[in-house]
Coordinates of C-alpha atoms in Angstrom, one line a residue:
M1 CA 76.0 72.2 104.9
A2 CA 78.2 75.2 104.2
K3 CA 77.6 76.8 100.9
V4 CA 80.4 76.4 98.4
N5 CA 81.1 79.5 96.3
K6 CA 81.1 78.7 92.6
K7 CA 84.2 79.8 90.8
S8 CA 83.4 82.6 88.2
E9 CA 84.1 82.1 84.5
Q10 CA 86.6 84.9 84.8
S11 CA 88.4 83.1 87.7
K12 CA 88.5 79.9 85.6
L13 CA 90.6 81.7 83.0
I14 CA 92.7 84.2 85.0
G15 CA 92.5 83.0 88.6
E16 CA 90.9 84.4 91.6
H17 CA 91.5 88.0 92.6
P18 CA 94.5 88.0 95.0
T19 CA 93.6 87.7 98.6
S20 CA 96.8 89.4 99.9
G21 CA 99.5 91.8 98.6
V22 CA 99.4 95.0 96.8
F23 CA 96.5 94.1 94.4
F24 CA 94.3 93.0 97.3
D25 CA 95.1 96.3 99.1
W26 CA 94.6 98.4 96.0
F27 CA 91.7 96.9 94.0
E28 CA 88.1 96.1 94.8
C29 CA 87.2 93.3 92.4
E30 CA 83.9 92.3 90.9
D31 CA 83.5 89.6 88.3
T32 CA 80.4 90.8 86.6
P33 CA 77.7 88.4 85.3
T34 CA 78.8 86.7 82.2
T35 CA 77.1 86.0 78.9
A36 CA 78.2 83.9 75.9
E37 CA 80.0 87.0 74.6
K38 CA 81.1 88.9 77.7
K39 CA 83.5 88.1 80.5
H40 CA 84.5 91.2 82.5
R41 CA 86.5 91.7 85.7
K42 CA 85.9 95.2 87.1
L43 CA 88.7 96.7 89.3
T44 CA 88.4 99.9 91.2
N45 CA 90.5 101.5 93.9
K46 CA 89.2 100.4 97.3
G47 CA 91.0 103.3 99.0
L48 CA 94.7 102.7 99.0
A49 CA 96.6 106.0 99.3
S50 CA 97.9 107.4 96.0
G51 CA 101.4 107.6 97.5
A52 CA 101.5 103.9 98.1
I53 CA 100.3 103.1 94.6
V54 CA 102.8 105.5 93.0
D55 CA 105.6 103.9 95.1
Y56 CA 104.6 100.5 93.9
L57 CA 104.2 101.5 90.3
S58 CA 107.5 103.5 90.1
D59 CA 109.4 100.5 91.4
R60 CA 107.7 98.3 88.7
I61 CA 108.5 100.9 86.0
L62 CA 112.2 100.4 86.8
K63 CA 111.9 96.6 87.0
H64 CA 110.2 96.4 83.6
H65 CA 112.3 98.9 81.7
A66 CA 115.8 98.2 83.0
T67 CA 117.9 95.1 83.9
S68 CA 119.5 94.8 87.4
L69 CA 122.9 95.4 85.7
Q70 CA 121.7 98.6 84.1
L71 CA 120.4 99.9 87.4
A72 CA 123.6 98.9 89.2
R73 CA 125.6 100.8 86.6
I74 CA 123.5 103.9 87.1
E75 CA 123.9 103.7 90.9
Q76 CA 127.7 103.3 90.5
K77 CA 127.8 106.4 88.2
K78 CA 125.7 108.3 90.7
K79 CA 128.2 107.6 93.5
I80 CA 131.3 108.7 91.6
L81 CA 130.0 111.7 89.7
E82 CA 129.0 115.1 91.0
K83 CA 125.3 115.9 90.7
H84 CA 125.7 118.1 87.6
D85 CA 128.0 115.5 85.9
F86 CA 125.6 112.7 86.7
T87 CA 122.7 114.7 85.2
D88 CA 124.8 115.2 82.1
Y89 CA 125.7 111.5 82.1
M90 CA 122.0 110.5 82.2
E91 CA 121.1 112.6 79.2
G92 CA 119.6 110.1 76.8
R93 CA 120.3 107.2 79.2
V94 CA 117.1 107.2 81.3
P95 CA 115.7 103.7 80.6
F96 CA 112.0 104.6 80.3
P97 CA 110.0 107.3 78.4
I98 CA 110.1 110.7 80.0
K99 CA 108.9 112.8 77.0
S100 CA 106.1 110.8 75.5
A101 CA 103.0 110.7 77.7
T102 CA 101.4 108.4 75.2
T103 CA 104.1 105.8 75.5
Q104 CA 104.1 106.1 79.3
K105 CA 100.3 105.4 79.4
G106 CA 100.7 102.3 77.2
N107 CA 103.7 101.0 79.0
L108 CA 102.1 101.4 82.5
G109 CA 99.0 99.5 81.3
E110 CA 101.2 96.6 80.2
I111 CA 103.1 96.7 83.5
I112 CA 99.9 96.6 85.6
L113 CA 98.4 93.9 83.5
G114 CA 101.5 91.7 83.6
E115 CA 102.0 92.1 87.4
Y116 CA 98.3 91.6 88.1
L117 CA 98.0 88.4 86.1
S118 CA 101.3 87.1 87.6
A119 CA 99.6 87.5 91.0
S120 CA 96.3 86.0 90.1
T121 CA 97.4 83.1 87.9
G122 CA 101.0 82.3 89.1
L123 CA 102.2 82.4 85.5
E124 CA 105.3 84.3 84.7
L125 CA 106.7 86.9 82.4
L126 CA 109.8 85.1 81.3
V127 CA 111.1 88.1 79.4
Y128 CA 110.6 91.8 80.2
K129 CA 110.2 93.0 76.7
L130 CA 110.7 96.7 77.6
H131 CA 114.3 95.9 78.4
Y132 CA 114.8 95.5 74.7
N133 CA 113.1 98.6 73.3
P134 CA 115.5 100.4 70.9
N135 CA 113.5 103.6 71.2
I136 CA 112.2 104.1 74.7
E137 CA 109.9 107.0 73.7
Q138 CA 108.0 104.8 71.3
S139 CA 105.8 101.8 72.0
M140 CA 107.3 98.4 71.1
K141 CA 105.7 96.2 68.4
G142 CA 104.4 92.7 69.2
D143 CA 102.3 91.3 71.9
D144 CA 101.8 93.5 75.0
I145 CA 102.3 90.7 77.4
L146 CA 102.9 86.9 77.3
L147 CA 102.8 84.8 80.4
F148 CA 103.8 81.2 80.8
E149 CA 103.7 78.3 83.2
K150 CA 107.4 78.1 83.7
D151 CA 107.4 74.5 84.9
N152 CA 105.1 73.3 82.1
I153 CA 105.5 75.6 79.1
Q154 CA 103.2 73.6 76.9
S155 CA 100.2 73.7 79.4
N156 CA 99.0 77.3 79.0
I157 CA 99.9 80.7 77.7
I158 CA 98.3 84.1 78.4
M159 CA 98.3 86.8 75.7
G160 CA 97.4 90.3 76.9
E161 CA 96.5 93.6 75.3
A162 CA 96.4 96.9 77.3
K163 CA 94.7 100.1 76.4
F164 CA 94.6 103.5 78.1
R165 CA 92.2 106.3 77.4
T166 CA 91.8 109.4 79.6
T167 CA 88.1 109.2 78.7
K168 CA 86.5 105.9 78.0
S169 CA 85.4 105.1 74.4
K170 CA 83.8 102.1 72.7
Q171 CA 86.4 102.2 70.0
A172 CA 89.2 101.4 72.4
L173 CA 87.2 98.4 73.6
D174 CA 86.6 97.3 70.0
D175 CA 90.3 97.6 69.4
I176 CA 91.1 95.3 72.3
V177 CA 88.5 92.7 71.1
S178 CA 89.8 92.7 67.5
S179 CA 93.4 92.3 68.8
L180 CA 92.4 89.2 70.8
L181 CA 90.4 87.1 68.4
T182 CA 91.0 83.3 68.6
K183 CA 92.6 83.5 65.2
N184 CA 95.2 85.9 66.5
L185 CA 98.1 83.9 67.8
P186 CA 101.1 85.3 69.8
I187 CA 103.6 86.9 67.4
S188 CA 106.4 87.5 69.9
L189 CA 107.2 83.9 70.8
T190 CA 110.3 83.9 68.6
F191 CA 111.4 87.1 70.3
V192 CA 111.0 85.5 73.7
C193 CA 112.8 82.3 72.5
N194 CA 115.8 84.4 71.3
R195 CA 116.0 86.5 74.4
L196 CA 115.9 83.4 76.7
E197 CA 118.7 81.9 74.6
E198 CA 120.8 85.1 75.0
M199 CA 120.2 85.0 78.8
G200 CA 121.5 81.4 78.9
A201 CA 118.2 79.8 79.6
V202 CA 118.7 77.3 76.8
D203 CA 116.2 74.7 78.1
L204 CA 113.4 77.3 78.4
S205 CA 114.3 78.7 75.0
N206 CA 114.0 75.2 73.5
E207 CA 110.6 74.7 75.2
I208 CA 109.3 78.0 73.7
D209 CA 110.6 76.8 70.3
D210 CA 108.5 73.7 70.7
L211 CA 105.6 75.8 71.9
I212 CA 105.6 77.7 68.6
S213 CA 104.7 74.5 66.8
N214 CA 102.1 73.5 69.4
I215 CA 100.4 76.9 69.2
H216 CA 99.9 76.6 65.4
K217 CA 98.6 73.0 65.9
S218 CA 96.2 74.3 68.5
K219 CA 97.7 71.9 71.1
T220 CA 98.4 74.6 73.7
P221 CA 95.4 76.6 75.0
I222 CA 95.7 80.4 74.9
T223 CA 93.9 82.7 77.4
Y224 CA 93.3 86.1 76.0
V225 CA 93.1 89.1 78.4
G226 CA 92.4 92.7 77.6
F227 CA 93.1 95.5 80.1
Y228 CA 91.3 98.8 79.8
H229 CA 92.5 101.6 82.0
S230 CA 90.4 104.7 81.9
D231 CA 88.0 106.9 83.8
I232 CA 85.8 105.8 86.7
N233 CA 82.9 104.8 84.4
V234 CA 84.9 102.6 82.0
Y235 CA 83.2 99.5 83.3
K236 CA 79.9 100.8 81.9
T237 CA 81.3 100.8 78.4
I238 CA 82.4 97.2 78.8
E239 CA 79.2 96.0 80.3
K240 CA 77.2 97.6 77.5
H241 CA 79.4 96.9 74.5
L242 CA 81.7 93.9 75.1
K243 CA 80.9 91.3 72.5
S244 CA 83.3 88.6 71.5
E245 CA 83.0 85.1 70.1
N246 CA 86.3 84.2 71.9
E247 CA 85.3 82.1 74.8
N248 CA 88.8 82.4 76.3
L249 CA 88.7 86.2 76.5
V250 CA 88.4 88.2 79.7
V251 CA 88.5 92.0 79.7
I252 CA 89.7 93.6 82.9
S253 CA 88.7 97.2 83.5
F254 CA 90.5 99.6 85.9
G255 CA 88.6 102.8 86.4
E256 CA 89.6 105.8 88.4
D257 CA 88.9 109.6 88.7
N258 CA 92.2 110.8 87.1
P259 CA 94.0 108.0 85.3
A260 CA 96.4 110.3 83.5
K261 CA 97.6 111.7 86.8
L262 CA 98.5 108.2 88.1
V263 CA 100.6 107.6 85.0
K264 CA 102.3 111.0 85.2
D265 CA 103.0 110.7 88.9
S266 CA 104.4 107.1 88.7
F267 CA 106.9 108.0 85.9
A268 CA 107.9 111.2 87.7
E269 CA 108.6 109.2 90.8
A270 CA 110.6 106.6 88.8
L271 CA 112.7 109.4 87.4
K272 CA 113.3 110.8 90.8
M273 CA 114.4 107.4 92.0
I274 CA 117.0 107.3 89.2
M275 CA 118.2 110.9 89.5
D276 CA 118.2 111.6 93.3

C-alpha cells in the first residue's frame, strides 16, 4: 500500500507550500518539526535568478501601493508630457516609498507575506491597505495583513505580522510573537469594512461588519502568521527561540544572503517602471 504523507501542522493552518507558480520556483520549503510552542515554515531561495525575483516583486509593489486607476493616470501623463515635465509631475506623486529604506523593508515583507498566503491558502486580501496610506514614507498603523475566505467570510481569517532585519535578532522574533497572541484580535476590520463600502462591495462590507461581532464572540477562528525576513541563518533563531502558547500561530522565515539588497533592487525597479 502506498504511503500517505501526513499533513504537517503548518499546512493545516496555512496550506501546503505551492506546487507551481513563482513561490514554487523561488522557495525551497521545509516545515520543521513542531512542538507545543513552535510551528515554523522555513523558506530559502532554491536558485531562482535575482532578476526574475525583482521583476515579480516590483510588479507586486505597484499592485499593492497603487490602484489601477492611479497607474493608468500616470501612464496617461507619461504619454502627453515631455520626459522632464513628467519627472516634475511625478515629484511627490510616486505611490510608494522611495526615501525611507525602513518603510520599504516593512512594506515588502507585508507584500511577500500577503501574496504567499494567498497562494498557499486560497484566501484573499480584500483590501490593499497600502492604497490608503496618507504618508507613503511611513508605515501604516493597524494589522500588517488580513486575509479572508471571500465566499464564506465567517469561516476563517488570517492575521499576519511581518518583520525585516538585516541581521537576525531574537528581539524581532519576540516582537512577532507578542503581536500575535490569541488575545490580540484584528484591529483593522472596521477599516476593511469601510473601504469595501466605498468600493461598492456593500454585501462584503456587511459580512465584515458581522464578522466583527463573531470575532469578539470567538465564533470565527483566527490563524496567526508571522513573517521574518532576514539573513540566511534566521531560521536558527526561530528554531532555538520560538515559544508561543498560541496554537494557531505559524512563523514563516525567509533567509537570504543579502536581504537589504533585494528590498533596494525591487523598489528601484518599481520606480523605473513608473518613470521610464
